Amino acid sequence: MSYCLNPHCSHPKNPPSSQFCQSCGTSLRLKDRYRPIKAIAQGGFGRTFLAIDEDKPSKPYCVIKQFFPQTEKIQALKKASQMFEREAVQLDILGQHPQIPALMAYFYQDNRPYLVQEFIEGNDLARELDLHGTLDETQIRALLNNILPVLQFVHQNQVIHRDIKPENLILRSRDKQLFLVDFGAAKAVEAATLGLAGTAIGSVGYIAPEQAVGRANYTSDLYSLGVTCIHLLTNVHPFYLYNAHEGTWIWRDRLPAPISLILCQILDKMLAPMPEQRHPSAEAILQALEEPYSQPAAPNNLDLEIERLRNQLAPQTPVAQPPQNPPPSSTTKPNPLDAELEEIRAELLGSTHRHQPPASS
Protein backbone atom coordinates (compact mmCIF):
# COMPACT_ATOMS: atom_id res chain seq x y z
CA MET A 1 0.00 0.00 0.00
CA SER A 2 1.02 3.61 -0.55
CA TYR A 3 -0.28 6.22 1.88
CA CYS A 4 -1.06 9.78 0.88
CA LEU A 5 0.55 12.44 3.07
CA ASN A 6 -1.95 15.16 2.21
CA PRO A 7 -3.56 15.88 5.62
CA HIS A 8 -6.81 16.80 3.92
CA CYS A 9 -7.08 13.72 1.69
CA SER A 10 -10.33 11.83 2.28
CA HIS A 11 -9.02 8.46 0.98
CA PRO A 12 -5.26 8.29 1.67
CA LYS A 13 -4.80 4.54 0.99
CA ASN A 14 -3.55 3.65 -2.51
CA PRO A 15 -2.15 0.60 -4.36
CA PRO A 16 1.64 0.09 -3.94
CA SER A 17 2.33 0.80 -7.60
CA SER A 18 0.56 4.19 -7.61
CA GLN A 19 2.74 7.24 -8.15
CA PHE A 20 0.01 9.75 -7.30
CA CYS A 21 -2.94 9.59 -4.92
CA GLN A 22 -6.04 8.36 -6.71
CA SER A 23 -8.19 10.58 -4.49
CA CYS A 24 -6.40 13.96 -4.40
CA GLY A 25 -3.55 13.66 -6.91
CA THR A 26 -0.73 14.27 -4.38
CA SER A 27 2.61 12.60 -5.11
CA LEU A 28 3.04 9.38 -3.11
CA ARG A 29 6.85 9.70 -2.94
CA LEU A 30 8.91 12.08 -0.87
CA LYS A 31 11.98 13.26 -2.79
CA ASP A 32 11.12 10.50 -5.29
CA ARG A 33 12.57 8.08 -2.74
CA TYR A 34 10.53 7.55 0.41
CA ARG A 35 7.12 5.84 0.01
CA PRO A 36 4.81 6.06 3.05
CA ILE A 37 2.84 2.87 3.63
CA LYS A 38 1.08 3.35 6.97
CA ALA A 39 0.23 6.05 9.52
CA ILE A 40 1.56 5.00 12.93
CA ALA A 41 1.17 8.00 15.25
CA GLN A 42 -0.05 11.57 15.57
CA GLY A 43 1.08 14.09 18.18
CA GLY A 44 0.54 17.71 18.99
CA PHE A 45 2.47 19.08 16.04
CA GLY A 46 3.22 16.20 13.71
CA ARG A 47 2.25 12.88 12.17
CA THR A 48 4.45 9.79 11.88
CA PHE A 49 4.43 7.22 9.09
CA LEU A 50 6.12 3.93 8.37
CA ALA A 51 7.76 4.16 4.95
CA ILE A 52 10.06 2.33 2.54
CA ASP A 53 13.33 3.72 1.28
CA GLU A 54 13.06 2.76 -2.39
CA ASP A 55 16.46 4.23 -3.22
CA LYS A 56 18.23 1.26 -1.62
CA PRO A 57 18.31 -2.27 -3.06
CA SER A 58 17.13 -3.85 0.21
CA LYS A 59 14.13 -1.48 0.39
CA PRO A 60 14.52 -0.95 4.17
CA TYR A 61 11.84 0.54 6.36
CA CYS A 62 12.20 4.08 7.67
CA VAL A 63 10.09 6.56 9.64
CA ILE A 64 8.72 9.80 8.20
CA LYS A 65 7.73 12.66 10.50
CA GLN A 66 5.49 15.28 8.96
CA PHE A 67 5.05 18.73 10.48
CA PHE A 68 1.31 19.02 11.11
CA PRO A 69 0.49 21.19 14.16
CA GLN A 70 -3.01 20.94 15.63
CA THR A 71 -3.39 24.67 16.17
CA GLU A 72 -4.02 27.84 14.21
CA LYS A 73 -2.61 30.24 16.77
CA ILE A 74 0.33 32.16 15.37
CA GLN A 75 2.52 31.90 18.46
CA ALA A 76 1.80 28.20 18.88
CA LEU A 77 2.57 27.55 15.22
CA LYS A 78 5.86 29.41 15.50
CA LYS A 79 6.80 27.44 18.63
CA ALA A 80 5.86 24.12 17.01
CA SER A 81 7.87 24.93 13.91
CA GLN A 82 10.92 25.77 16.01
CA MET A 83 10.59 22.51 17.93
CA PHE A 84 10.32 20.46 14.76
CA GLU A 85 13.39 22.07 13.25
CA ARG A 86 15.27 21.71 16.54
CA GLU A 87 14.45 18.00 16.64
CA ALA A 88 16.05 17.55 13.22
CA VAL A 89 19.18 19.45 14.27
CA GLN A 90 19.50 17.45 17.49
CA LEU A 91 18.94 14.11 15.75
CA ASP A 92 21.70 14.96 13.30
CA ILE A 93 24.08 14.95 16.29
CA LEU A 94 22.46 12.53 18.74
CA GLY A 95 21.64 9.98 16.03
CA GLN A 96 25.34 9.14 15.96
CA HIS A 97 24.79 7.12 19.14
CA PRO A 98 24.05 3.45 18.31
CA GLN A 99 20.94 3.48 20.57
CA ILE A 100 19.31 6.58 19.07
CA PRO A 101 17.66 6.35 15.62
CA ALA A 102 19.77 8.07 12.97
CA LEU A 103 18.50 11.04 10.98
CA MET A 104 18.41 10.12 7.30
CA ALA A 105 17.00 13.32 5.76
CA TYR A 106 15.40 16.68 6.53
CA PHE A 107 13.67 18.66 3.77
CA TYR A 108 10.58 20.56 2.61
CA GLN A 109 8.00 19.26 0.17
CA ASP A 110 4.77 21.03 -0.75
CA ASN A 111 5.77 23.82 1.65
CA ARG A 112 5.80 21.43 4.60
CA PRO A 113 8.89 20.20 6.53
CA TYR A 114 9.65 16.48 6.87
CA LEU A 115 12.31 14.47 8.61
CA VAL A 116 13.18 10.84 7.88
CA GLN A 117 14.61 8.57 10.56
CA GLU A 118 16.00 5.08 10.92
CA PHE A 119 13.25 2.58 11.74
CA ILE A 120 13.70 0.45 14.89
CA GLU A 121 11.72 -2.77 14.62
CA GLY A 122 10.41 -3.84 18.00
CA ASN A 123 7.96 -3.02 20.77
CA ASP A 124 8.12 -0.05 23.07
CA LEU A 125 8.23 -0.92 26.77
CA ALA A 126 4.57 -0.03 27.29
CA ARG A 127 3.67 -2.72 24.75
CA GLU A 128 6.15 -5.14 26.33
CA LEU A 129 4.49 -4.53 29.70
CA ASP A 130 1.08 -5.36 28.20
CA LEU A 131 2.41 -8.54 26.58
CA HIS A 132 4.66 -9.94 29.29
CA GLY A 133 3.73 -8.26 32.57
CA THR A 134 5.93 -6.59 35.16
CA LEU A 135 9.71 -6.52 35.11
CA ASP A 136 11.72 -7.97 37.98
CA GLU A 137 14.81 -6.54 39.66
CA THR A 138 17.25 -8.16 37.23
CA GLN A 139 15.38 -6.70 34.25
CA ILE A 140 15.16 -3.22 35.80
CA ARG A 141 18.88 -3.26 36.51
CA ALA A 142 19.54 -4.33 32.92
CA LEU A 143 17.28 -1.52 31.68
CA LEU A 144 19.11 1.09 33.75
CA ASN A 145 22.55 -0.19 32.76
CA ASN A 146 21.45 -0.15 29.11
CA ILE A 147 19.78 3.25 28.88
CA LEU A 148 21.73 5.39 31.38
CA PRO A 149 24.82 5.56 29.11
CA VAL A 150 22.50 6.84 26.36
CA LEU A 151 21.19 9.57 28.67
CA GLN A 152 24.74 10.38 29.65
CA PHE A 153 25.58 10.92 25.96
CA VAL A 154 22.46 13.06 25.45
CA HIS A 155 23.28 15.25 28.47
CA GLN A 156 26.93 15.59 27.45
CA ASN A 157 25.62 17.10 24.22
CA GLN A 158 23.66 19.62 26.32
CA VAL A 159 20.25 18.21 25.51
CA ILE A 160 17.42 17.33 27.91
CA HIS A 161 15.05 14.74 26.44
CA ARG A 162 12.05 15.87 28.57
CA ASP A 163 9.75 12.99 27.61
CA ILE A 164 11.17 9.74 28.96
CA LYS A 165 8.44 7.15 29.45
CA PRO A 166 7.83 3.48 28.47
CA GLU A 167 6.44 4.50 25.06
CA ASN A 168 9.71 6.22 24.15
CA LEU A 169 11.95 3.25 24.94
CA ILE A 170 11.95 0.64 22.16
CA LEU A 171 13.29 -2.88 22.57
CA ARG A 172 14.71 -3.90 19.20
CA SER A 173 13.46 -7.35 18.23
CA ARG A 174 16.60 -8.84 16.75
CA ASP A 175 19.02 -8.23 19.64
CA LYS A 176 16.93 -6.82 22.55
CA GLN A 177 18.87 -3.56 22.45
CA LEU A 178 17.08 -0.58 24.00
CA PHE A 179 16.62 2.61 21.97
CA LEU A 180 15.67 6.07 23.15
CA VAL A 181 13.31 7.70 20.66
CA ASP A 182 11.15 10.80 20.10
CA PHE A 183 13.22 13.91 20.66
CA GLY A 184 10.33 16.15 19.67
CA ALA A 185 10.16 17.58 23.18
CA ALA A 186 13.94 17.69 23.68
CA LYS A 187 15.53 20.96 24.66
CA ALA A 188 19.05 22.17 23.98
CA VAL A 189 20.46 24.00 26.99
CA GLU A 190 23.36 26.25 27.83
CA ALA A 191 24.97 26.73 31.21
CA ALA A 192 23.72 30.32 31.33
CA THR A 193 20.08 29.35 30.77
CA LEU A 194 19.87 26.01 32.61
CA GLY A 195 17.11 26.22 35.18
CA LEU A 196 15.48 29.35 33.79
CA ALA A 197 11.74 29.22 33.25
CA GLY A 198 10.55 28.05 29.85
CA THR A 199 7.77 26.01 28.29
CA ALA A 200 6.42 23.12 30.37
CA ILE A 201 6.60 20.05 28.14
CA GLY A 202 6.39 16.36 29.00
CA SER A 203 3.99 13.52 29.73
CA VAL A 204 1.66 13.78 32.71
CA GLY A 205 2.60 11.32 35.42
CA TYR A 206 6.26 11.10 34.38
CA ILE A 207 7.21 14.77 34.40
CA ALA A 208 9.45 16.09 37.19
CA PRO A 209 8.04 18.85 39.45
CA GLU A 210 10.48 21.50 38.23
CA GLN A 211 9.82 20.54 34.61
CA ALA A 212 6.09 21.07 35.17
CA VAL A 213 6.83 24.76 35.75
CA GLY A 214 9.20 25.09 32.80
CA ARG A 215 12.50 24.64 34.66
CA ALA A 216 13.72 21.30 33.35
CA ASN A 217 17.30 20.27 34.02
CA TYR A 218 19.34 17.13 33.44
CA THR A 219 18.06 15.44 36.61
CA SER A 220 14.51 15.89 35.28
CA ASP A 221 15.27 13.07 32.82
CA LEU A 222 16.55 10.91 35.69
CA TYR A 223 13.29 11.54 37.57
CA SER A 224 11.22 10.49 34.54
CA LEU A 225 13.36 7.38 34.14
CA GLY A 226 12.73 6.54 37.80
CA VAL A 227 8.97 6.88 37.27
CA THR A 228 9.28 4.65 34.20
CA CYS A 229 11.02 1.99 36.32
CA ILE A 230 8.39 1.90 39.06
CA HIS A 231 5.66 1.71 36.41
CA LEU A 232 7.39 -1.29 34.84
CA LEU A 233 7.93 -2.92 38.26
CA THR A 234 4.29 -2.59 39.31
CA ASN A 235 2.26 -2.32 36.09
CA VAL A 236 0.43 0.53 37.81
CA HIS A 237 0.15 3.96 36.22
CA PRO A 238 2.19 6.63 38.07
CA PHE A 239 -1.06 8.43 38.94
CA TYR A 240 -1.81 5.63 41.40
CA LEU A 241 1.72 5.31 42.75
CA TYR A 242 1.83 8.85 44.13
CA ASN A 243 0.03 10.17 47.21
CA ALA A 244 -0.71 13.75 46.24
CA HIS A 245 -2.04 14.61 49.72
CA GLU A 246 1.23 13.70 51.42
CA GLY A 247 3.51 14.38 48.44
CA THR A 248 5.08 10.91 48.62
CA TRP A 249 5.54 7.94 46.31
CA ILE A 250 3.84 4.75 47.54
CA TRP A 251 5.15 2.43 44.83
CA ARG A 252 6.65 -0.08 47.27
CA ASP A 253 3.14 -1.03 48.40
CA ARG A 254 2.30 -2.16 44.87
CA LEU A 255 5.31 -4.37 44.17
CA PRO A 256 4.21 -7.88 43.14
CA ALA A 257 7.55 -9.29 44.34
CA PRO A 258 10.24 -7.97 46.73
CA ILE A 259 13.30 -6.18 45.39
CA SER A 260 16.57 -5.40 47.12
CA LEU A 261 16.83 -2.50 49.51
CA ILE A 262 19.66 -0.95 47.49
CA LEU A 263 17.52 -0.76 44.32
CA CYS A 264 14.66 0.75 46.34
CA GLN A 265 17.04 3.40 47.62
CA ILE A 266 18.34 4.16 44.12
CA LEU A 267 14.82 4.55 42.73
CA ASP A 268 13.67 6.63 45.68
CA LYS A 269 16.60 8.99 45.10
CA MET A 270 15.75 9.25 41.40
CA LEU A 271 12.19 10.16 42.44
CA ALA A 272 13.20 12.83 44.96
CA PRO A 273 11.05 15.98 44.57
CA MET A 274 13.98 18.40 44.56
CA PRO A 275 16.69 18.17 41.85
CA GLU A 276 19.47 18.59 44.40
CA GLN A 277 18.18 15.51 46.28
CA ARG A 278 18.61 13.26 43.22
CA HIS A 279 21.69 11.67 41.74
CA PRO A 280 23.62 14.47 40.01
CA SER A 281 24.08 12.51 36.78
CA ALA A 282 23.37 9.28 34.91
CA GLU A 283 26.92 8.22 35.71
CA ALA A 284 26.24 8.53 39.45
CA ILE A 285 23.32 6.10 39.15
CA LEU A 286 25.48 3.64 37.23
CA GLN A 287 28.02 3.78 40.05
CA ALA A 288 25.28 3.20 42.65
CA LEU A 289 24.11 0.14 40.71
CA GLU A 290 27.54 -1.42 41.16
CA GLU A 291 26.95 -1.73 44.91
CA PRO A 292 26.40 -5.34 46.04
CA TYR A 293 22.72 -6.06 46.31
CA SER A 294 22.60 -9.41 48.05
CA GLN A 295 20.67 -7.74 50.87
CA PRO A 296 17.32 -8.60 52.44
CA ALA A 297 14.30 -7.69 50.40
CA ALA A 298 12.95 -4.23 50.98
CA PRO A 299 10.58 -4.20 53.96
CA ASN A 300 7.00 -3.13 53.50
CA ASN A 301 5.75 0.20 54.80
CA LEU A 302 4.27 -1.31 57.97
CA ASP A 303 7.58 -2.83 59.02
CA LEU A 304 9.34 0.44 58.20
CA GLU A 305 6.87 2.33 60.40
CA ILE A 306 7.32 -0.13 63.26
CA GLU A 307 11.09 0.18 63.00
CA ARG A 308 10.84 3.98 62.92
CA LEU A 309 8.68 3.99 66.04
CA ARG A 310 11.02 1.55 67.76
CA ASN A 311 13.98 3.83 67.08
CA GLN A 312 12.05 6.84 68.38
CA LEU A 313 10.80 5.20 71.54
CA ALA A 314 13.84 3.13 72.48
CA PRO A 315 15.96 6.03 73.80
CA GLN A 316 13.02 7.24 75.89
CA THR A 317 12.16 3.82 77.33
CA PRO A 318 15.26 1.99 78.44
CA VAL A 319 14.62 -1.72 78.78
CA ALA A 320 16.39 -3.72 81.46
CA GLN A 321 18.02 -6.88 80.17
CA PRO A 322 16.62 -10.03 81.83
CA PRO A 323 19.10 -12.43 83.40
CA GLN A 324 20.44 -15.15 81.11
CA ASN A 325 19.03 -17.97 83.26
CA PRO A 326 16.25 -16.63 85.49
CA PRO A 327 15.37 -18.76 88.51
CA PRO A 328 12.33 -20.99 87.95
CA SER A 329 10.40 -19.13 90.61
CA SER A 330 11.03 -15.68 89.13
CA THR A 331 8.68 -13.98 86.70
CA THR A 332 10.08 -12.12 83.67
CA LYS A 333 8.33 -8.80 83.21
CA PRO A 334 7.08 -7.98 79.71
CA ASN A 335 8.98 -5.43 77.68
CA PRO A 336 6.72 -2.32 77.70
CA LEU A 337 8.19 -1.11 74.38
CA ASP A 338 7.38 -4.40 72.64
CA ALA A 339 3.86 -4.35 74.04
CA GLU A 340 3.30 -0.81 72.76
CA LEU A 341 4.70 -1.65 69.33
CA GLU A 342 2.53 -4.74 69.08
CA GLU A 343 -0.49 -2.59 69.89
CA ILE A 344 0.48 -0.12 67.15
CA ARG A 345 0.99 -2.99 64.69
CA ALA A 346 -2.51 -4.32 65.47
CA GLU A 347 -4.02 -0.87 64.90
CA LEU A 348 -2.17 -0.42 61.59
CA LEU A 349 -3.33 -3.81 60.39
CA GLY A 350 -6.93 -3.00 61.27
CA SER A 351 -7.13 -5.86 63.75
CA THR A 352 -9.64 -5.75 66.60
CA HIS A 353 -7.43 -7.94 68.72
CA ARG A 354 -4.74 -6.19 70.69
CA HIS A 355 -1.77 -7.83 72.35
CA GLN A 356 -2.33 -8.24 76.08
CA PRO A 357 0.68 -8.63 78.34
CA PRO A 358 0.76 -11.89 80.26
CA ALA A 359 -0.82 -11.73 83.68
CA SER A 360 1.53 -11.66 86.60
CA SER A 361 1.78 -14.95 88.44
PDB file of N, CA and C in Angstrom, residues 267-322:
ATOM      1  N   LEU A 267      16.024   4.029  43.370  1.00  0.00           N
ATOM      2  CA  LEU A 267      14.816   4.547  42.725  1.00  0.00           C
ATOM      3  C   LEU A 267      14.205   5.686  43.533  1.00  0.00           C
ATOM      4  N   ASP A 268      14.198   5.544  44.849  1.00  0.00           N
ATOM      5  CA  ASP A 268      13.672   6.633  45.681  1.00  0.00           C
ATOM      6  C   ASP A 268      14.460   7.923  45.476  1.00  0.00           C
ATOM      7  N   LYS A 269      15.774   7.799  45.330  1.00  0.00           N
ATOM      8  CA  LYS A 269      16.598   8.989  45.105  1.00  0.00           C
ATOM      9  C   LYS A 269      16.330   9.585  43.726  1.00  0.00           C
ATOM     10  N   MET A 270      16.112   8.746  42.731  1.00  0.00           N
ATOM     11  CA  MET A 270      15.754   9.250  41.404  1.00  0.00           C
ATOM     12  C   MET A 270      14.429   9.997  41.441  1.00  0.00           C
ATOM     13  N   LEU A 271      13.533   9.582  42.350  1.00  0.00           N
ATOM     14  CA  LEU A 271      12.188  10.157  42.439  1.00  0.00           C
ATOM     15  C   LEU A 271      12.095  11.305  43.435  1.00  0.00           C
ATOM     16  N   ALA A 272      13.213  11.742  43.974  1.00  0.00           N
ATOM     17  CA  ALA A 272      13.196  12.829  44.958  1.00  0.00           C
ATOM     18  C   ALA A 272      12.561  14.084  44.351  1.00  0.00           C
ATOM     19  N   PRO A 273      11.763  14.823  45.126  1.00  0.00           N
ATOM     20  CA  PRO A 273      11.050  15.975  44.574  1.00  0.00           C
ATOM     21  C   PRO A 273      11.957  17.132  44.165  1.00  0.00           C
ATOM     22  N   MET A 274      13.074  17.294  44.850  1.00  0.00           N
ATOM     23  CA  MET A 274      13.979  18.401  44.555  1.00  0.00           C
ATOM     24  C   MET A 274      15.170  17.905  43.740  1.00  0.00           C
ATOM     25  N   PRO A 275      15.558  18.610  42.677  1.00  0.00           N
ATOM     26  CA  PRO A 275      16.685  18.167  41.847  1.00  0.00           C
ATOM     27  C   PRO A 275      17.966  17.918  42.634  1.00  0.00           C
ATOM     28  N   GLU A 276      18.234  18.752  43.638  1.00  0.00           N
ATOM     29  CA  GLU A 276      19.469  18.593  44.402  1.00  0.00           C
ATOM     30  C   GLU A 276      19.459  17.345  45.294  1.00  0.00           C
ATOM     31  N   GLN A 277      18.281  16.737  45.482  1.00  0.00           N
ATOM     32  CA  GLN A 277      18.180  15.509  46.277  1.00  0.00           C
ATOM     33  C   GLN A 277      18.418  14.256  45.434  1.00  0.00           C
ATOM     34  N   ARG A 278      18.443  14.416  44.122  1.00  0.00           N
ATOM     35  CA  ARG A 278      18.608  13.264  43.221  1.00  0.00           C
ATOM     36  C   ARG A 278      20.081  13.005  42.929  1.00  0.00           C
ATOM     37  N   HIS A 279      20.341  11.898  42.238  1.00  0.00           N
ATOM     38  CA  HIS A 279      21.690  11.671  41.737  1.00  0.00           C
ATOM     39  C   HIS A 279      22.045  12.823  40.792  1.00  0.00           C
ATOM     40  N   PRO A 280      23.256  13.311  40.837  1.00  0.00           N
ATOM     41  CA  PRO A 280      23.618  14.467  40.006  1.00  0.00           C
ATOM     42  C   PRO A 280      23.743  14.148  38.530  1.00  0.00           C
ATOM     43  N   SER A 281      23.870  12.857  38.181  1.00  0.00           N
ATOM     44  CA  SER A 281      24.077  12.506  36.780  1.00  0.00           C
ATOM     45  C   SER A 281      23.716  11.045  36.543  1.00  0.00           C
ATOM     46  N   ALA A 282      23.602  10.685  35.271  1.00  0.00           N
ATOM     47  CA  ALA A 282      23.367   9.284  34.909  1.00  0.00           C
ATOM     48  C   ALA A 282      24.536   8.418  35.365  1.00  0.00           C
ATOM     49  N   GLU A 283      25.737   8.960  35.293  1.00  0.00           N
ATOM     50  CA  GLU A 283      26.925   8.215  35.708  1.00  0.00           C
ATOM     51  C   GLU A 283      26.868   7.873  37.194  1.00  0.00           C
ATOM     52  N   ALA A 284      26.340   8.777  38.010  1.00  0.00           N
ATOM     53  CA  ALA A 284      26.242   8.530  39.452  1.00  0.00           C
ATOM     54  C   ALA A 284      25.303   7.359  39.741  1.00  0.00           C
ATOM     55  N   ILE A 285      24.239   7.235  38.964  1.00  0.00           N
ATOM     56  CA  ILE A 285      23.324   6.098  39.155  1.00  0.00           C
ATOM     57  C   ILE A 285      24.007   4.801  38.739  1.00  0.00           C
ATOM     58  N   LEU A 286      24.749   4.835  37.662  1.00  0.00           N
ATOM     59  CA  LEU A 286      25.485   3.643  37.230  1.00  0.00           C
ATOM     60  C   LEU A 286      26.460   3.190  38.313  1.00  0.00           C
ATOM     61  N   GLN A 287      27.098   4.126  38.972  1.00  0.00           N
ATOM     62  CA  GLN A 287      28.019   3.778  40.055  1.00  0.00           C
ATOM     63  C   GLN A 287      27.263   3.177  41.235  1.00  0.00           C
ATOM     64  N   ALA A 288      26.086   3.732  41.542  1.00  0.00           N
ATOM     65  CA  ALA A 288      25.282   3.203  42.646  1.00  0.00           C
ATOM     66  C   ALA A 288      24.822   1.775  42.359  1.00  0.00           C
ATOM     67  N   LEU A 289      24.558   1.480  41.092  1.00  0.00           N
ATOM     68  CA  LEU A 289      24.109   0.140  40.706  1.00  0.00           C
ATOM     69  C   LEU A 289      25.200  -0.916  40.868  1.00  0.00           C
ATOM     70  N   GLU A 290      26.447  -0.479  40.982  1.00  0.00           N
ATOM     71  CA  GLU A 290      27.543  -1.419  41.158  1.00  0.00           C
ATOM     72  C   GLU A 290      27.659  -1.920  42.594  1.00  0.00           C
ATOM     73  N   GLU A 291      26.922  -1.272  43.520  1.00  0.00           N
ATOM     74  CA  GLU A 291      26.950  -1.726  44.913  1.00  0.00           C
ATOM     75  C   GLU A 291      26.384  -3.137  45.003  1.00  0.00           C
ATOM     76  N   PRO A 292      26.951  -3.979  45.865  1.00  0.00           N
ATOM     77  CA  PRO A 292      26.400  -5.338  46.037  1.00  0.00           C
ATOM     78  C   PRO A 292      24.942  -5.260  46.479  1.00  0.00           C
ATOM     79  N   TYR A 293      24.124  -6.130  45.934  1.00  0.00           N
ATOM     80  CA  TYR A 293      22.717  -6.058  46.308  1.00  0.00           C
ATOM     81  C   TYR A 293      22.175  -7.376  46.848  1.00  0.00           C
ATOM     82  N   SER A 294      23.058  -8.187  47.405  1.00  0.00           N
ATOM     83  CA  SER A 294      22.596  -9.412  48.051  1.00  0.00           C
ATOM     84  C   SER A 294      22.170  -9.070  49.473  1.00  0.00           C
ATOM     85  N   GLN A 295      21.185  -8.182  49.589  1.00  0.00           N
ATOM     86  CA  GLN A 295      20.674  -7.737  50.866  1.00  0.00           C
ATOM     87  C   GLN A 295      19.250  -8.250  51.037  1.00  0.00           C
ATOM     88  N   PRO A 296      18.717  -8.171  52.254  1.00  0.00           N
ATOM     89  CA  PRO A 296      17.325  -8.600  52.437  1.00  0.00           C
ATOM     90  C   PRO A 296      16.395  -7.790  51.562  1.00  0.00           C
ATOM     91  N   ALA A 297      15.292  -8.392  51.207  1.00  0.00           N
ATOM     92  CA  ALA A 297      14.299  -7.692  50.395  1.00  0.00           C
ATOM     93  C   ALA A 297      13.809  -6.464  51.138  1.00  0.00           C
ATOM     94  N   ALA A 298      13.417  -5.474  50.372  1.00  0.00           N
ATOM     95  CA  ALA A 298      12.948  -4.229  50.976  1.00  0.00           C
ATOM     96  C   ALA A 298      11.737  -4.494  51.848  1.00  0.00           C
ATOM     97  N   PRO A 299      11.729  -3.978  53.085  1.00  0.00           N
ATOM     98  CA  PRO A 299      10.577  -4.202  53.956  1.00  0.00           C
ATOM     99  C   PRO A 299       9.376  -3.427  53.469  1.00  0.00           C
ATOM    100  N   ASN A 300       8.183  -3.883  53.882  1.00  0.00           N
ATOM    101  CA  ASN A 300       7.001  -3.128  53.498  1.00  0.00           C
ATOM    102  C   ASN A 300       6.849  -1.909  54.400  1.00  0.00           C
ATOM    103  N   ASN A 301       5.881  -1.066  54.082  1.00  0.00           N
ATOM    104  CA  ASN A 301       5.749   0.197  54.797  1.00  0.00           C
ATOM    105  C   ASN A 301       5.383   0.001  56.268  1.00  0.00           C
ATOM    106  N   LEU A 302       4.642  -1.067  56.575  1.00  0.00           N
ATOM    107  CA  LEU A 302       4.272  -1.308  57.965  1.00  0.00           C
ATOM    108  C   LEU A 302       5.506  -1.609  58.795  1.00  0.00           C
ATOM    109  N   ASP A 303       6.353  -2.500  58.284  1.00  0.00           N
ATOM    110  CA  ASP A 303       7.578  -2.828  59.018  1.00  0.00           C
ATOM    111  C   ASP A 303       8.488  -1.621  59.158  1.00  0.00           C
ATOM    112  N   LEU A 304       8.542  -0.779  58.115  1.00  0.00           N
ATOM    113  CA  LEU A 304       9.339   0.440  58.203  1.00  0.00           C
ATOM    114  C   LEU A 304       8.806   1.368  59.290  1.00  0.00           C
ATOM    115  N   GLU A 305       7.471   1.462  59.386  1.00  0.00           N
ATOM    116  CA  GLU A 305       6.867   2.327  60.396  1.00  0.00           C
ATOM    117  C   GLU A 305       7.131   1.791  61.796  1.00  0.00           C
ATOM    118  N   ILE A 306       7.034   0.480  61.966  1.00  0.00           N
ATOM    119  CA  ILE A 306       7.316  -0.130  63.262  1.00  0.00           C
ATOM    120  C   ILE A 306       8.766   0.139  63.666  1.00  0.00           C
ATOM    121  N   GLU A 307       9.680  -0.037  62.708  1.00  0.00           N
ATOM    122  CA  GLU A 307      11.094   0.184  62.995  1.00  0.00           C
ATOM    123  C   GLU A 307      11.354   1.643  63.344  1.00  0.00           C
ATOM    124  N   ARG A 308      10.667   2.549  62.624  1.00  0.00           N
ATOM    125  CA  ARG A 308      10.836   3.978  62.916  1.00  0.00           C
ATOM    126  C   ARG A 308      10.367   4.294  64.333  1.00  0.00           C
ATOM    127  N   LEU A 309       9.208   3.749  64.696  1.00  0.00           N
ATOM    128  CA  LEU A 309       8.684   3.992  66.036  1.00  0.00           C
ATOM    129  C   LEU A 309       9.579   3.378  67.103  1.00  0.00           C
ATOM    130  N   ARG A 310      10.115   2.198  66.805  1.00  0.00           N
ATOM    131  CA  ARG A 310      11.020   1.551  67.760  1.00  0.00           C
ATOM    132  C   ARG A 310      12.243   2.439  68.017  1.00  0.00           C
ATOM    133  N   ASN A 311      12.801   2.990  66.935  1.00  0.00           N
ATOM    134  CA  ASN A 311      13.977   3.834  67.079  1.00  0.00           C
ATOM    135  C   ASN A 311      13.671   5.111  67.847  1.00  0.00           C
ATOM    136  N   GLN A 312      12.426   5.622  67.671  1.00  0.00           N
ATOM    137  CA  GLN A 312      12.046   6.838  68.378  1.00  0.00           C
ATOM    138  C   GLN A 312      11.826   6.583  69.868  1.00  0.00           C
ATOM    139  N   LEU A 313      11.179   5.465  70.166  1.00  0.00           N
ATOM    140  CA  LEU A 313      10.797   5.200  71.543  1.00  0.00           C
ATOM    141  C   LEU A 313      11.912   4.585  72.377  1.00  0.00           C
ATOM    142  N   ALA A 314      12.812   3.859  71.736  1.00  0.00           N
ATOM    143  CA  ALA A 314      13.841   3.127  72.476  1.00  0.00           C
ATOM    144  C   ALA A 314      14.671   4.025  73.389  1.00  0.00           C
ATOM    145  N   PRO A 315      15.150   5.191  72.920  1.00  0.00           N
ATOM    146  CA  PRO A 315      15.964   6.030  73.803  1.00  0.00           C
ATOM    147  C   PRO A 315      15.186   6.563  74.995  1.00  0.00           C
ATOM    148  N   GLN A 316      13.852   6.699  74.828  1.00  0.00           N
ATOM    149  CA  GLN A 316      13.024   7.245  75.888  1.00  0.00           C
ATOM    150  C   GLN A 316      12.588   6.170  76.875  1.00  0.00           C
ATOM    151  N   THR A 317      12.643   4.907  76.485  1.00  0.00           N
ATOM    152  CA  THR A 317      12.163   3.823  77.325  1.00  0.00           C
ATOM    153  C   THR A 317      13.230   2.763  77.457  1.00  0.00           C
ATOM    154  N   PRO A 318      14.220   3.001  78.299  1.00  0.00           N
ATOM    155  CA  PRO A 318      15.260   1.988  78.439  1.00  0.00           C
ATOM    156  C   PRO A 318      14.679   0.694  78.966  1.00  0.00           C
ATOM    157  N   VAL A 319      15.134  -0.401  78.418  1.00  0.00           N
ATOM    158  CA  VAL A 319      14.619  -1.717  78.779  1.00  0.00           C
ATOM    159  C   VAL A 319      15.704  -2.486  79.490  1.00  0.00           C
ATOM    160  N   ALA A 320      15.413  -2.934  80.705  1.00  0.00           N
ATOM    161  CA  ALA A 320      16.388  -3.719  81.457  1.00  0.00           C
ATOM    162  C   ALA A 320      16.532  -5.087  80.826  1.00  0.00           C
ATOM    163  N   GLN A 321      17.766  -5.564  80.734  1.00  0.00           N
ATOM    164  CA  GLN A 321      18.021  -6.879  80.172  1.00  0.00           C
ATOM    165  C   GLN A 321      17.713  -7.947  81.210  1.00  0.00           C
ATOM    166  N   PRO A 322      16.920  -8.948  80.877  1.00  0.00           N
ATOM    167  CA  PRO A 322      16.621 -10.026  81.825  1.00  0.00           C
ATOM    168  C   PRO A 322      17.853 -10.879  82.029  1.00  0.00           C
TER     169      PRO A 322
END
